[in-house]
Coordinates of C-alpha atoms and ligand atoms in Angstrom, one line a residue:
M1458 CA 22.1 86.2 -168.0
V1459 CA 20.8 87.6 -164.7
D1460 CA 23.5 89.0 -162.3
P1461 CA 22.5 87.8 -158.7
D1462 CA 24.3 90.8 -157.2
L1463 CA 22.3 93.3 -159.3
V1464 CA 19.1 91.4 -158.4
H1465 CA 20.0 91.7 -154.7
Q1466 CA 20.7 95.4 -155.1
D1467 CA 17.4 95.9 -156.7
F1468 CA 15.8 94.0 -153.8
Q1469 CA 17.5 96.4 -151.3
R1470 CA 16.3 99.4 -153.2
R1471 CA 12.7 98.1 -153.1
L1472 CA 13.0 97.2 -149.5
R1473 CA 14.3 100.6 -148.3
P1474 CA 10.9 102.4 -148.3
I1475 CA 9.3 99.7 -146.2
L1476 CA 9.7 101.0 -142.6
P1477 CA 10.0 98.6 -139.7
Q1478 CA 6.5 97.6 -138.5
G1479 CA 7.4 95.5 -135.5
M1480 CA 4.9 92.9 -134.3
G1481 CA 1.5 92.7 -135.8
L1482 CA -1.3 90.3 -136.9
S1483 CA -2.1 88.6 -140.1
V1484 CA -5.9 88.4 -140.3
D1485 CA -8.9 87.6 -142.5
V1486 CA -11.4 90.5 -142.4
Y1487 CA -14.3 88.0 -142.3
S1488 CA -13.2 85.6 -139.6
P1489 CA -13.0 86.8 -136.9
D1490 CA -14.6 90.2 -137.4
V1491 CA -11.5 92.4 -137.8
F1492 CA -13.1 95.5 -136.2
E1493 CA -14.2 93.6 -133.1
L1494 CA -10.7 92.2 -132.9
V1495 CA -9.0 95.6 -133.0
K1496 CA -11.5 96.9 -130.4
Q1497 CA -10.7 94.1 -128.0
L1498 CA -7.0 94.5 -128.5
R1499 CA -7.3 98.2 -127.8
E1500 CA -9.3 97.5 -124.6
R1501 CA -6.3 95.5 -123.4
G1502 CA -4.0 98.4 -124.4
L1503 CA -2.6 96.6 -127.4
R1504 CA -1.9 98.2 -130.7
P1505 CA -0.6 95.9 -133.4
G1506 CA 2.3 97.5 -135.4
Y1507 CA 0.4 96.5 -138.6
L1508 CA -2.3 94.2 -139.9
E1509 CA -1.7 92.0 -142.9
V1510 CA -5.1 91.3 -144.4
F1511 CA -6.1 88.4 -146.5
K1512 CA -7.6 88.9 -150.0
A1513 CA -11.3 89.9 -149.7
T1514 CA -13.6 91.9 -151.9
T1515 CA -12.2 95.4 -152.9
T1516 CA -15.3 97.0 -151.2
V1517 CA -14.6 95.3 -147.9
L1518 CA -10.9 96.1 -148.0
T1519 CA -11.6 99.8 -148.8
T1520 CA -14.0 99.8 -145.7
V1521 CA -11.2 98.4 -143.6
R1522 CA -8.7 101.0 -144.9
Q1523 CA -11.2 103.9 -144.1
A1524 CA -12.2 102.5 -140.6
L1525 CA -8.5 102.1 -139.5
P1526 CA -6.9 105.2 -140.9
D1527 CA -3.8 105.0 -138.6
M1528 CA -3.1 101.3 -139.1
S1529 CA -0.3 100.1 -141.4
L1530 CA -1.8 97.5 -143.7
A1531 CA -0.2 94.8 -145.8
Y1532 CA -1.8 92.4 -148.2
H1533 CA -1.8 88.6 -148.2
G1534 CA -2.7 87.6 -151.8
E1535 CA -4.3 84.4 -153.0
G1536 CA -5.1 82.8 -156.4
L1537 CA -2.0 83.8 -158.4
W1538 CA -0.6 80.3 -158.9
I1539 CA 3.0 81.5 -159.5
T1540 CA 4.3 77.9 -159.3
Q1541 CA 2.5 77.0 -162.5
P1542 CA 4.2 77.0 -165.9
D1543 CA 1.0 77.9 -167.7
V1544 CA -0.5 80.5 -165.2
Q1545 CA 0.2 83.4 -167.5
A1546 CA -1.7 81.7 -170.3
S1547 CA -4.8 81.4 -168.1
P1548 CA -7.7 83.5 -169.4
F1549 CA -8.0 84.9 -165.8
F1550 CA -4.4 85.8 -165.1
Q1551 CA -4.5 89.4 -166.3
Q1552 CA -7.8 90.0 -164.5
D1553 CA -6.5 88.4 -161.2
V1554 CA -3.3 90.4 -161.3
G1555 CA -5.3 93.6 -162.0
E1556 CA -7.6 92.9 -159.1
M1557 CA -4.7 92.2 -156.8
V1558 CA -3.0 95.6 -157.7
T1559 CA -6.3 97.4 -157.2
Q1560 CA -6.6 95.8 -153.7
L1561 CA -2.9 96.7 -152.9
N1562 CA -3.7 100.3 -153.8
S1563 CA -7.0 100.3 -152.0
I1564 CA -5.3 99.5 -148.6
Q1565 CA -2.0 101.3 -149.4
S1566 CA -0.3 98.0 -148.8
L1567 CA 3.3 97.7 -147.7
W1568 CA 3.8 94.6 -149.8
L1569 CA 2.1 91.7 -151.6
N1570 CA 2.7 88.4 -149.8
H1571 CA 1.9 85.2 -151.7
E1572 CA 2.5 81.6 -150.8
C1573 CA 4.9 79.6 -153.0
A1574 CA 2.1 77.1 -153.5
M1575 CA -1.0 76.4 -155.5
K1576 CA -4.6 75.2 -155.2
Q1577 CA -4.9 74.5 -158.9
M1578 CA -2.5 72.7 -161.3
A1579 CA -2.8 71.3 -164.8
G1580 CA -6.6 71.6 -164.7
Y1581 CA -7.0 70.0 -161.2
S1582 CA -8.3 71.9 -158.2
F1583 CA -7.7 71.6 -154.5
G1584 CA -9.1 73.4 -151.5
T1585 CA -5.9 74.0 -149.5
Y1586 CA -2.3 74.7 -150.5
V1587 CA -0.2 72.1 -152.3
P1588 CA 3.6 72.8 -152.2
P1589 CA 5.5 73.3 -155.5
L1590 CA 7.7 70.7 -157.0
Y1591 CA 11.1 71.5 -155.5
T1592 CA 13.2 71.3 -158.7
P1593 CA 15.5 73.8 -160.5
L1594 CA 13.1 74.2 -163.4
S1595 CA 10.2 74.8 -161.1
A1596 CA 12.3 77.6 -159.3
E1597 CA 13.0 79.2 -162.7
V1598 CA 9.3 79.3 -163.5
V1599 CA 8.4 80.7 -160.1
A1600 CA 10.9 83.5 -160.6
G1601 CA 9.6 84.3 -164.1
N1602 CA 6.0 84.5 -162.9
I1603 CA 7.0 86.8 -159.9
T1604 CA 8.9 89.0 -162.4
T1605 CA 5.7 89.5 -164.5
I1606 CA 3.6 90.3 -161.4
Q1607 CA 6.2 92.7 -159.9
Q1608 CA 6.3 94.5 -163.3
A1609 CA 2.5 94.8 -163.2
I1610 CA 2.7 96.2 -159.6
D1611 CA 5.5 98.7 -160.7
R1612 CA 3.3 99.9 -163.6
Q1613 CA -0.1 100.1 -161.9
G1614 CA 0.7 100.3 -158.2
R1615 CA 3.4 102.9 -158.1
R1616 CA 3.0 105.4 -155.3
A1617 CA 3.5 109.2 -155.5
D1618 CA 7.1 108.8 -154.2
G1619 CA 7.9 106.5 -157.1
T1620 CA 8.1 103.3 -154.9
S1621 CA 5.8 100.3 -155.3
P1622 CA 4.8 97.4 -153.1
L1623 CA 7.3 94.5 -153.0
F1624 CA 6.4 90.9 -153.9
L1625 CA 7.1 88.6 -150.9
L1626 CA 7.2 84.9 -151.5
E1627 CA 6.2 82.7 -148.5
L1628 CA 7.6 79.4 -147.6
P1629 CA 4.6 77.1 -147.9
P1630 CA 3.4 74.5 -145.4
L1631 CA 3.7 70.8 -146.1
T1632 CA 0.7 68.6 -145.5
Y1633 CA 2.3 65.3 -144.9
F1634 CA 4.7 65.2 -148.0
A1635 CA 7.0 67.2 -150.3
A1636 CA 8.1 66.2 -153.8
G1637 CA 11.3 67.4 -155.5
T1638 CA 14.9 66.8 -156.4
I1639 CA 16.5 69.7 -154.5
L1640 CA 16.5 70.8 -150.9
I1641 CA 13.8 73.4 -150.1
P1642 CA 16.3 76.2 -149.0
H1643 CA 18.2 75.7 -152.3
F1644 CA 15.0 76.1 -154.2
F1645 CA 14.4 79.5 -152.6
R1646 CA 18.0 80.5 -153.2
L1647 CA 17.5 79.8 -156.9
V1648 CA 14.4 82.0 -157.0
T1649 CA 16.0 84.9 -155.2
A1650 CA 19.1 84.8 -157.4
L1651 CA 16.8 85.5 -160.4
V1652 CA 14.2 88.0 -159.0
P1653 CA 14.4 90.8 -156.4
C1654 CA 11.5 89.5 -154.3
G1655 CA 11.5 89.4 -150.5
L1656 CA 10.5 86.3 -148.5
V1657 CA 8.1 85.4 -145.7
L1658 CA 9.5 82.8 -143.3
D1659 CA 6.5 81.1 -141.6
I1660 CA 7.8 79.3 -138.5
G1661 CA 4.9 76.8 -138.4
H1662 CA 5.5 76.0 -142.1
L1663 CA 9.1 75.4 -141.3
W1664 CA 8.1 73.0 -138.5
T1665 CA 6.1 71.0 -141.1
V1666 CA 9.2 70.9 -143.4
Y1667 CA 11.1 69.3 -140.6
R1668 CA 8.2 66.9 -139.8
Y1669 CA 7.3 65.8 -143.3
T1670 CA 10.8 65.4 -144.8
A1671 CA 13.5 62.9 -143.9
A1672 CA 15.1 65.6 -141.6
C1673 CA 13.0 64.6 -138.6
R1674 CA 14.5 61.1 -138.7
Q1675 CA 18.1 62.4 -139.2
M1676 CA 18.6 65.2 -136.7
P1677 CA 17.0 67.1 -133.7
L1678 CA 14.8 70.1 -134.5
E1679 CA 17.3 72.7 -133.4
Q1680 CA 20.0 71.3 -135.6
F1681 CA 17.6 71.2 -138.5
V1682 CA 16.6 74.8 -138.0
K1683 CA 20.2 75.9 -137.9
K1684 CA 21.0 74.0 -141.1
F1685 CA 17.9 75.3 -142.9
L1686 CA 18.7 78.9 -141.9
D1687 CA 22.3 78.6 -143.0
E1688 CA 21.2 77.4 -146.5
F1689 CA 18.0 79.5 -146.9
P1690 CA 18.3 83.1 -148.3
L1691 CA 17.7 84.6 -144.9
E1692 CA 18.9 88.0 -146.0
R1693 CA 15.7 88.3 -148.1
V1694 CA 13.3 87.6 -145.2
V1695 CA 11.2 90.7 -144.7
E1696 CA 8.4 89.2 -142.7
I1697 CA 8.0 86.3 -140.3
H1698 CA 4.7 84.5 -139.6
V1699 CA 3.8 82.4 -136.6
A1700 CA 0.6 80.5 -136.5
G1701 CA -1.0 77.5 -134.8
L1702 CA -0.4 73.8 -135.6
A1703 CA -2.8 70.9 -134.9
C1704 CA -3.8 67.4 -136.0
H1705 CA -6.3 67.5 -138.8
E1706 CA -10.0 66.6 -138.3
S1707 CA -9.6 63.7 -140.7
S1708 CA -6.6 62.2 -138.8
D1709 CA -6.8 60.1 -135.7
G1710 CA -3.6 61.7 -134.5
A1711 CA -2.0 58.3 -134.0
Q1712 CA 0.6 58.7 -136.6
R1713 CA 3.9 59.7 -134.9
T1714 CA 7.3 59.8 -136.5
A1715 CA 10.4 60.4 -134.4
G1716 CA 8.1 61.1 -131.5
L1717 CA 6.5 64.0 -133.3
P1718 CA 2.8 64.6 -133.6
E1719 CA 1.1 64.7 -137.0
W1720 CA 0.5 68.4 -136.9
I1721 CA -0.3 70.5 -139.9
D1722 CA -0.7 74.3 -140.4
A1723 CA -3.9 75.3 -138.4
H1724 CA -4.5 79.0 -137.9
A1725 CA -7.5 78.5 -135.6
A1726 CA -5.4 76.3 -133.2
P1727 CA -3.1 77.6 -130.4
I1728 CA 0.5 78.4 -131.2
P1729 CA 2.6 75.6 -129.6
P1730 CA 5.5 76.7 -127.5
I1731 CA 8.0 74.9 -129.7
L1732 CA 7.3 77.5 -132.5
F1733 CA 8.4 80.3 -130.1
A1734 CA 11.6 78.4 -129.4
M1735 CA 12.2 78.2 -133.2
L1736 CA 11.3 81.9 -133.6
E1737 CA 13.9 82.8 -131.0
Q1738 CA 16.5 80.8 -133.0
V1739 CA 15.5 82.6 -136.2
L1740 CA 15.6 86.1 -134.8
A1741 CA 19.1 85.5 -133.4
H1742 CA 20.5 84.6 -136.7
P1743 CA 23.0 87.2 -138.0
D1744 CA 21.9 86.8 -141.6
L1745 CA 18.4 88.1 -140.8
V1746 CA 19.2 91.6 -142.0
S1747 CA 16.1 92.7 -143.9
L1748 CA 13.4 91.9 -141.3
R1749 CA 10.6 94.5 -141.2
A1750 CA 7.8 92.7 -139.4
V1751 CA 6.6 89.7 -137.4
A1752 CA 3.0 88.6 -137.5
L1753 CA 0.9 86.1 -135.6
E1754 CA -1.4 84.6 -138.2
V1755 CA -4.8 84.4 -136.5
D1756 CA -7.5 84.1 -139.1
T1757 CA -10.4 81.8 -137.9
K1758 CA -9.1 81.9 -134.3
P1759 CA -11.3 83.0 -131.4
I1760 CA -10.7 86.7 -130.5
E1761 CA -10.0 85.9 -126.8
M1762 CA -7.2 83.5 -127.8
I1763 CA -5.7 86.0 -130.2
V1764 CA -5.6 88.7 -127.6
E1765 CA -3.9 86.4 -125.0
E1766 CA -1.4 85.0 -127.5
Y1767 CA -0.6 88.4 -129.0
A1768 CA -0.1 90.0 -125.5
E1769 CA 2.2 87.2 -124.5
A1770 CA 4.2 87.3 -127.8
V1771 CA 4.7 91.1 -127.6
R1772 CA 5.8 90.7 -124.0
C1773 CA 8.4 88.0 -124.8
F1774 CA 9.6 89.0 -128.3
S1775 CA 9.2 92.8 -128.8
P1776 CA 12.7 93.7 -127.8
V1777 CA 14.4 91.0 -129.8
V1778 CA 12.2 91.7 -132.9
Q1779 CA 13.3 95.4 -132.6
Q1780 CA 17.0 94.3 -132.4
A1781 CA 16.6 92.0 -135.4
M1782 CA 14.9 94.9 -137.4
T1783 CA 17.7 97.3 -136.5
R1784 CA 20.4 94.8 -137.6
G1785 CA 20.0 95.6 -141.3
M1786 CA 19.1 99.2 -141.1
A1787 CA 22.6 100.5 -140.3
T1788 CA 24.2 98.8 -143.4
E1789 CA 21.3 99.8 -145.6
Q1790 CA 21.5 103.5 -144.7
S1791 CA 25.0 103.8 -146.1
M1792 CA 24.2 102.2 -149.4
D1793 CA 22.9 104.3 -152.3
Q1794 CA 22.5 101.9 -155.1
P1795 CA 21.8 103.1 -158.6
R1796 CA 18.3 102.1 -159.9
H1797 CA 18.1 99.0 -162.0
S1798 CA 15.2 98.1 -164.0
L1799 CA 13.6 94.8 -163.3
S1800 CA 15.3 92.3 -165.6
T1801 CA 13.0 90.5 -167.9
L1802 CA 13.9 86.9 -167.4
E1803 CA 14.8 85.0 -170.4
L1804 CA 11.8 83.0 -171.3
V1805 CA 11.8 79.5 -170.0
R1806 CA 12.0 77.4 -173.1
Q1807 CA 8.6 76.2 -174.3
S1808 CA 9.7 72.5 -174.1
D1809 CA 10.8 73.0 -170.5
R1810 CA 7.5 74.7 -169.7
Q1811 CA 5.6 71.8 -171.3
Q1812 CA 7.8 69.3 -169.3
L1813 CA 7.0 71.0 -166.1
R1814 CA 3.3 71.2 -167.0
D1815 CA 3.4 67.4 -167.5
E1816 CA 5.1 66.9 -164.2
Y1817 CA 2.4 69.0 -162.5
A1818 CA -0.4 66.9 -164.2
R1819 CA 1.3 63.8 -162.9
Y1820 CA 1.7 65.5 -159.5
A1821 CA -2.1 66.1 -159.3
Q1822 CA -2.8 62.5 -160.5
I1823 CA -0.4 61.0 -158.0
I1824 CA -1.7 62.8 -154.9
S1825 CA -5.3 62.2 -155.8
G1826 CA -4.5 58.5 -156.3
Q1827 CA -5.1 58.1 -160.0
V1828 CA -1.6 57.0 -161.0
P1829 CA 1.3 55.4 -159.2
M1830 CA 4.4 57.4 -158.2
T1831 CA 7.0 57.8 -161.0
G1832 CA 9.7 60.2 -161.7
P1833 CA 12.8 61.4 -159.8
E1834 CA 10.9 64.1 -157.8
W1835 CA 8.9 61.3 -156.1
Q1836 CA 11.8 59.2 -155.1
D1837 CA 11.9 60.3 -151.4
V1838 CA 8.1 60.2 -151.1
A1839 CA 8.1 56.6 -152.5
E1840 CA 10.6 55.5 -149.8
D1841 CA 8.2 56.3 -147.0
Q1842 CA 4.6 56.5 -148.3
T1843 CA 2.9 57.0 -145.0
G1844 CA 2.5 60.8 -145.5
L1845 CA 1.2 60.7 -149.0
T1846 CA -1.2 57.8 -148.2
A1847 CA -2.7 59.9 -145.3
Y1848 CA -3.1 62.9 -147.7
R1849 CA -4.7 60.8 -150.4
T1850 CA -7.0 58.6 -148.4
S1851 CA -8.0 61.0 -145.5
Y1852 CA -7.1 64.6 -145.9
L1853 CA -8.1 65.1 -149.6
P1854 CA -11.5 63.3 -149.4
Y1855 CA -12.3 65.4 -146.3
E1856 CA -11.3 68.5 -148.2
I1857 CA -13.6 67.8 -151.1
L1858 CA -16.6 66.6 -149.0
H1859 CA -16.4 68.7 -145.9
W1860 CA -13.8 71.4 -145.8
G1861 CA -14.8 75.0 -146.9
G1862 CA -18.5 73.9 -147.0
D1863 CA -19.9 70.5 -146.0
L1864 CA -21.9 69.1 -148.8
T1865 CA -24.6 67.7 -146.6
E1866 CA -25.1 71.2 -145.2
M1867 CA -24.8 73.0 -148.5
F1868 CA -27.2 70.7 -150.3
P1869 CA -29.4 69.1 -147.7
Q1870 CA -32.3 68.2 -149.9
T1871 CA -30.2 67.0 -152.8
C1872 CA -28.1 64.8 -150.4
R1873 CA -31.3 63.2 -149.1
I1874 CA -32.4 62.3 -152.6
L1875 CA -28.9 60.9 -153.4
A1876 CA -29.1 58.8 -150.3
V1877 CA -32.5 57.4 -151.4
R1878 CA -31.0 56.7 -154.9
G1879 CA -28.0 54.8 -153.3
V1880 CA -25.5 57.3 -154.5
I1881 CA -22.6 57.5 -152.0
L1882 CA -21.1 61.0 -151.5
T1883 CA -17.6 59.7 -151.5
E1884 CA -18.0 59.0 -155.3
F1885 CA -17.9 62.8 -155.6
V1886 CA -14.2 62.7 -154.7
A1887 CA -13.4 60.3 -157.7
F1888 CA -15.6 62.5 -159.9
W1889 CA -13.8 65.6 -158.9
F1890 CA -10.4 64.2 -159.9
R1891 CA -11.6 62.1 -162.8
A1892 CA -10.2 64.4 -165.5
P1893 CA -8.5 67.8 -165.9
R1894 CA -10.9 70.6 -166.5
P1895 CA -10.5 74.0 -168.2
L1896 CA -10.9 77.0 -165.8
T1897 CA -14.2 78.7 -166.1
E1898 CA -13.6 81.5 -163.6
S1899 CA -11.0 82.9 -161.1
Y1900 CA -10.2 80.4 -158.4
D1901 CA -12.9 80.2 -155.6
F1902 CA -13.2 76.8 -153.9
F1903 CA -16.7 77.4 -152.6
L1904 CA -18.1 78.4 -156.0
L1905 CA -16.2 75.5 -157.7
K1906 CA -17.6 73.0 -155.2
I1907 CA -21.1 74.2 -156.1
E1908 CA -20.5 73.9 -159.8
R1909 CA -18.9 70.5 -159.6
F1910 CA -21.5 69.1 -157.3
V1911 CA -24.3 70.1 -159.6
E1912 CA -22.5 68.4 -162.4
F1913 CA -22.0 65.3 -160.3
V1914 CA -25.7 65.2 -159.5
A1915 CA -26.7 65.7 -163.1
E1916 CA -24.6 62.6 -164.0
F1917 CA -25.3 60.3 -161.0
A1918 CA -28.9 61.2 -160.2
P1919 CA -30.4 63.3 -163.0
D1920 CA -33.8 63.6 -161.4
A1921 CA -32.2 65.5 -158.5
Q1922 CA -30.5 68.0 -160.8
V1923 CA -33.1 70.7 -160.6
C1924 CA -33.0 70.5 -156.8
A1925 CA -29.2 70.7 -156.8
E1926 CA -29.3 73.8 -159.1
Q1927 CA -31.8 75.5 -156.9
E1928 CA -29.8 74.8 -153.7
G1929 CA -26.6 75.9 -155.5
E1930 CA -28.2 79.2 -156.6
I1931 CA -29.3 80.0 -153.0
L1932 CA -25.7 79.3 -151.9
R1933 CA -24.2 81.5 -154.5
Q1934 CA -26.4 84.5 -153.7
G1935 CA -25.8 84.2 -149.9
Y1936 CA -22.1 83.9 -150.5
E1937 CA -22.0 87.0 -152.7
Q1938 CA -23.9 89.1 -150.2
A1939 CA -21.8 87.8 -147.2
N1940 CA -18.5 88.6 -149.0
E1941 CA -19.5 92.3 -149.1
V1942 CA -19.5 92.8 -145.3
V1943 CA -16.9 92.4 -142.6
G1944 CA -17.6 89.4 -140.4
P1945 CA -18.1 85.6 -140.9
V1946 CA -19.0 84.4 -144.4
M1947 CA -21.6 81.7 -143.7
E1948 CA -20.0 78.7 -142.1
M1949 CA -17.1 78.6 -144.5
E1950 CA -13.6 78.3 -143.4
R1951 CA -10.9 80.1 -145.3
A1952 CA -7.5 78.5 -145.1
R1953 CA -4.2 79.7 -146.4
Ligands
LIG2221 FE1 1.9 82.2 -143.2

């Protein structure tokens, strides 16, 4: 039996070496060019308290570390699908965790931040984050997976002073829907009672929780935020993110509920003022006692807009961020907890694990439109299907056909042949979700798209297969080279 008090003490011990960082930026080293960004910020007299960098190649991250020796760096991980009951059985799990620890070490990271979300489940792959099933069993599985990863960090990522980077779990965005049987704050409470992780509260993601759950029809935003914060384990929030919101390219923007726009997480878009009002509300909450940092998430955003938004955010929020960070420090100083070893969670029973795996298989099939909604976790979504319908019929096809690499630009010659043969590209979406598929490598949506498209062509227009393979090979080589330098990777977007 895990004692939540001991777990919390362990969290506080792990938190203590993380010094307050103040306001910073969460960036992707490729887009925009991180060195150009830092240069332009400095020209305006701005020095971010820290940079949180998204996963890249280890070579590139090492270059960033060396080029910015005085900058505190933190790490935004990707590809460890901690929501999944079978992730540890994946042939790539050990390798992915090993790479992640190497990267944490290479930048001397303050922490490992990872979304509580996935892009792969039960053999189905997606390009952007899908939220977990919000159920008690799912929370238990997340906690178990975090424990395993934190143990690996403790073993391989321990610093000279005996401390090691802390796992931070981020509240994920909703893209039009959420499935589950418990409230989202309750889910995070269950996780934090079991494992000494910290949390990242993303204000834009919180807005999407309001927008795409029943809450927006039941209460005003301010009341929702208050209720959410009272229920959420706010005492575990170490970092806050603020990023842009916008209507998606695939949406006509006409869909409004309770007078609210159909915004989703969009890091390239401007940060709407409403998020700063929410930030103010969060920073003022007395339970926010572990805060170390606040970042604007600015990957894929034009540098000029980043500089303007960051300057304004620092001007408005720096003093109140400082106040919030000091709130917890006084109580922490007086505590000198004994060291507890990370409890190994009792294994989730095999039958429960299998049940959750089946639920995730059904999840993937429901949101890709292969099977109708069944099961208690889909009850709320079934009552108002507008969101899921938009996801299934517009957002998801766009993701497979255009996002992270537009097929007609990636495979121009092959697409011309397909058009002549009468093969419609939208058939590729059905092909993609036709059946679960064993993993053949660590998650990379761009590489996966190439692999699946070549398979699609082989089946639907066999005489174009050679052409598709050739175009695919050129893409792979260009991608590999571009990943090794700071700056834009082809025309690809990288979303979190
Ligand atoms: Fe975020």
